[in-house]
Short mmCIF file of N, CA and C in Angstrom, two decimals:
data_model
loop_
_atom_site.label_atom_id
_atom_site.label_comp_id
_atom_site.label_asym_id
_atom_site.label_seq_id
_atom_site.Cartn_x
_atom_site.Cartn_y
_atom_site.Cartn_z
N UNK A 48 -22.61 9.42 17.68
CA UNK A 48 -22.58 8.41 16.65
C UNK A 48 -21.94 7.15 17.21
N UNK A 49 -22.62 6.05 17.08
CA UNK A 49 -22.08 4.80 17.56
C UNK A 49 -21.48 4.04 16.38
N UNK A 50 -20.16 4.14 16.22
CA UNK A 50 -19.50 3.53 15.08
C UNK A 50 -19.41 2.01 15.23
N UNK A 51 -19.51 1.51 16.45
CA UNK A 51 -19.42 0.06 16.66
C UNK A 51 -20.57 -0.68 15.98
N UNK A 52 -21.73 -0.05 15.88
CA UNK A 52 -22.87 -0.68 15.21
C UNK A 52 -22.61 -0.86 13.72
N UNK A 53 -21.90 0.08 13.12
CA UNK A 53 -21.68 0.07 11.67
C UNK A 53 -20.33 -0.52 11.27
N UNK A 54 -19.56 -1.02 12.23
CA UNK A 54 -18.22 -1.50 11.91
C UNK A 54 -18.25 -2.70 10.97
N UNK A 55 -19.22 -3.58 11.12
CA UNK A 55 -19.31 -4.74 10.23
C UNK A 55 -19.58 -4.29 8.80
N UNK A 56 -20.47 -3.34 8.62
CA UNK A 56 -20.78 -2.84 7.28
C UNK A 56 -19.57 -2.14 6.67
N UNK A 57 -18.84 -1.39 7.47
CA UNK A 57 -17.64 -0.71 6.97
C UNK A 57 -16.60 -1.74 6.55
N UNK A 58 -16.42 -2.80 7.33
CA UNK A 58 -15.45 -3.84 7.00
C UNK A 58 -15.84 -4.55 5.71
N UNK A 59 -17.09 -4.90 5.56
CA UNK A 59 -17.54 -5.61 4.35
C UNK A 59 -17.39 -4.73 3.12
N UNK A 60 -17.75 -3.45 3.24
CA UNK A 60 -17.61 -2.53 2.10
C UNK A 60 -16.14 -2.38 1.72
N UNK A 61 -15.26 -2.29 2.69
CA UNK A 61 -13.84 -2.17 2.41
C UNK A 61 -13.30 -3.44 1.75
N UNK A 62 -13.74 -4.59 2.22
CA UNK A 62 -13.29 -5.85 1.62
C UNK A 62 -13.76 -5.97 0.18
N UNK A 63 -14.98 -5.55 -0.10
CA UNK A 63 -15.50 -5.61 -1.47
C UNK A 63 -14.72 -4.69 -2.39
N UNK A 64 -14.45 -3.47 -1.93
CA UNK A 64 -13.70 -2.52 -2.75
C UNK A 64 -12.28 -3.02 -2.99
N UNK A 65 -11.63 -3.56 -1.96
CA UNK A 65 -10.27 -4.08 -2.12
C UNK A 65 -10.25 -5.27 -3.08
N UNK A 66 -11.24 -6.14 -2.99
CA UNK A 66 -11.30 -7.28 -3.89
C UNK A 66 -11.53 -6.86 -5.33
N UNK A 67 -12.41 -5.90 -5.54
CA UNK A 67 -12.70 -5.43 -6.89
C UNK A 67 -11.49 -4.76 -7.52
N UNK A 68 -10.76 -3.96 -6.75
CA UNK A 68 -9.60 -3.29 -7.32
C UNK A 68 -8.46 -4.27 -7.58
N UNK A 69 -8.32 -5.31 -6.74
CA UNK A 69 -7.26 -6.28 -7.00
C UNK A 69 -7.57 -7.10 -8.24
N UNK A 70 -8.82 -7.40 -8.48
CA UNK A 70 -9.18 -8.12 -9.71
C UNK A 70 -9.03 -7.24 -10.94
N UNK A 71 -9.33 -5.95 -10.79
CA UNK A 71 -9.24 -5.04 -11.93
C UNK A 71 -7.79 -4.82 -12.34
N UNK A 72 -6.87 -4.84 -11.39
CA UNK A 72 -5.47 -4.57 -11.73
C UNK A 72 -4.66 -5.85 -11.92
N UNK A 73 -5.23 -7.01 -11.69
CA UNK A 73 -4.48 -8.26 -11.80
C UNK A 73 -4.14 -8.59 -13.24
N UNK A 74 -4.95 -8.16 -14.19
CA UNK A 74 -4.72 -8.54 -15.58
C UNK A 74 -3.81 -7.57 -16.33
N UNK A 75 -3.45 -6.44 -15.73
CA UNK A 75 -2.59 -5.49 -16.42
C UNK A 75 -1.13 -5.91 -16.26
N UNK A 76 -0.37 -5.91 -17.35
CA UNK A 76 1.03 -6.31 -17.26
C UNK A 76 1.87 -5.24 -16.56
N UNK A 77 2.95 -5.67 -15.96
CA UNK A 77 3.85 -4.73 -15.29
C UNK A 77 4.54 -3.87 -16.33
N UNK A 78 4.75 -2.59 -16.06
CA UNK A 78 5.41 -1.72 -17.04
C UNK A 78 6.88 -2.09 -17.19
N UNK A 79 7.37 -2.01 -18.40
CA UNK A 79 8.79 -2.26 -18.66
C UNK A 79 9.52 -0.93 -18.59
N UNK A 80 10.63 -0.94 -17.91
CA UNK A 80 11.40 0.29 -17.73
C UNK A 80 12.73 0.13 -18.45
N UNK A 81 12.97 0.99 -19.42
CA UNK A 81 14.24 1.01 -20.13
C UNK A 81 14.97 2.27 -19.73
N UNK A 82 16.22 2.11 -19.28
CA UNK A 82 17.02 3.26 -18.85
C UNK A 82 18.17 3.45 -19.84
N UNK A 83 18.20 4.63 -20.45
CA UNK A 83 19.29 4.93 -21.38
C UNK A 83 20.50 5.40 -20.58
N UNK A 84 21.68 5.33 -21.18
CA UNK A 84 22.91 5.70 -20.49
C UNK A 84 22.92 7.17 -20.11
N UNK A 85 22.40 8.05 -20.99
CA UNK A 85 22.38 9.48 -20.66
C UNK A 85 21.37 9.77 -19.55
N UNK A 86 20.33 8.96 -19.46
CA UNK A 86 19.34 9.14 -18.40
C UNK A 86 19.97 8.79 -17.04
N UNK A 87 20.83 7.77 -17.01
CA UNK A 87 21.51 7.39 -15.77
C UNK A 87 22.43 8.51 -15.32
N UNK A 88 23.11 9.15 -16.26
CA UNK A 88 24.00 10.26 -15.92
C UNK A 88 23.21 11.43 -15.35
N UNK A 89 22.03 11.69 -15.91
CA UNK A 89 21.20 12.78 -15.41
C UNK A 89 20.68 12.46 -14.01
N UNK A 90 20.32 11.21 -13.76
CA UNK A 90 19.85 10.83 -12.43
C UNK A 90 20.98 10.94 -11.41
N UNK A 91 22.20 10.60 -11.80
CA UNK A 91 23.34 10.71 -10.89
C UNK A 91 23.61 12.16 -10.56
N UNK A 92 23.49 13.05 -11.54
CA UNK A 92 23.72 14.47 -11.29
C UNK A 92 22.66 15.02 -10.34
N UNK A 93 21.43 14.55 -10.47
CA UNK A 93 20.38 15.01 -9.57
C UNK A 93 20.57 14.47 -8.16
N UNK A 94 21.14 13.29 -8.03
CA UNK A 94 21.35 12.71 -6.71
C UNK A 94 22.37 13.51 -5.91
N UNK A 95 23.32 14.15 -6.58
CA UNK A 95 24.33 14.94 -5.89
C UNK A 95 23.70 16.19 -5.31
N UNK A 96 22.69 16.76 -5.95
CA UNK A 96 22.09 18.01 -5.51
C UNK A 96 20.97 17.81 -4.49
N UNK A 97 20.88 16.63 -3.88
CA UNK A 97 19.80 16.35 -2.94
C UNK A 97 19.98 17.19 -1.67
N UNK A 98 18.89 17.77 -1.20
CA UNK A 98 18.94 18.57 0.01
C UNK A 98 18.81 17.67 1.23
N UNK A 99 19.50 18.03 2.30
CA UNK A 99 19.48 17.27 3.53
C UNK A 99 19.01 18.17 4.65
N UNK A 100 18.09 17.69 5.46
CA UNK A 100 17.59 18.45 6.60
C UNK A 100 18.06 17.75 7.87
N UNK A 101 18.69 18.51 8.77
CA UNK A 101 19.15 17.97 10.04
C UNK A 101 18.36 18.63 11.16
N UNK A 102 17.77 17.81 12.01
CA UNK A 102 16.99 18.31 13.13
C UNK A 102 17.77 18.04 14.40
N UNK A 103 18.03 19.09 15.18
CA UNK A 103 18.76 18.92 16.42
C UNK A 103 17.95 19.54 17.55
N UNK A 104 18.09 18.96 18.72
CA UNK A 104 17.40 19.48 19.90
C UNK A 104 18.15 18.99 21.13
N UNK A 105 18.00 19.71 22.22
CA UNK A 105 18.66 19.26 23.44
C UNK A 105 17.78 18.25 24.14
N UNK A 106 18.40 17.34 24.85
CA UNK A 106 17.65 16.30 25.58
C UNK A 106 17.09 16.89 26.86
N UNK A 107 15.91 16.41 27.23
CA UNK A 107 15.30 16.85 28.47
C UNK A 107 15.94 16.15 29.66
N UNK A 108 16.06 16.87 30.75
CA UNK A 108 16.54 16.26 31.97
C UNK A 108 15.39 15.51 32.62
N UNK A 109 15.68 14.72 33.64
CA UNK A 109 14.64 13.96 34.32
C UNK A 109 13.61 14.90 34.96
N UNK A 110 14.07 16.04 35.47
CA UNK A 110 13.16 17.01 36.09
C UNK A 110 12.22 17.62 35.05
N UNK A 111 12.77 17.91 33.87
CA UNK A 111 11.94 18.48 32.81
C UNK A 111 10.92 17.47 32.30
N UNK A 112 11.31 16.19 32.20
CA UNK A 112 10.37 15.15 31.79
C UNK A 112 9.26 14.99 32.80
N UNK A 113 9.60 15.07 34.09
CA UNK A 113 8.60 14.92 35.14
C UNK A 113 7.64 16.10 35.13
N UNK A 114 8.12 17.28 34.73
CA UNK A 114 7.26 18.46 34.71
C UNK A 114 6.23 18.38 33.59
N UNK A 115 6.52 17.61 32.54
CA UNK A 115 5.58 17.48 31.43
C UNK A 115 4.50 16.53 31.83
#
């Protein structure tokens, strides 16, 4: 498959779709967010229980890097 022949058509189709979606969403108002005091307390409690993942590994020596 020679994708280079169809690259112009792919670009034009993508530009048309992006333009249509930007026009479709341009007239919608931004949502208003109201946060109640008890909701803030619940979010703070959830933030404390966040899980953390730590990734550790040993560094390769110059000989090991050269072998790869």
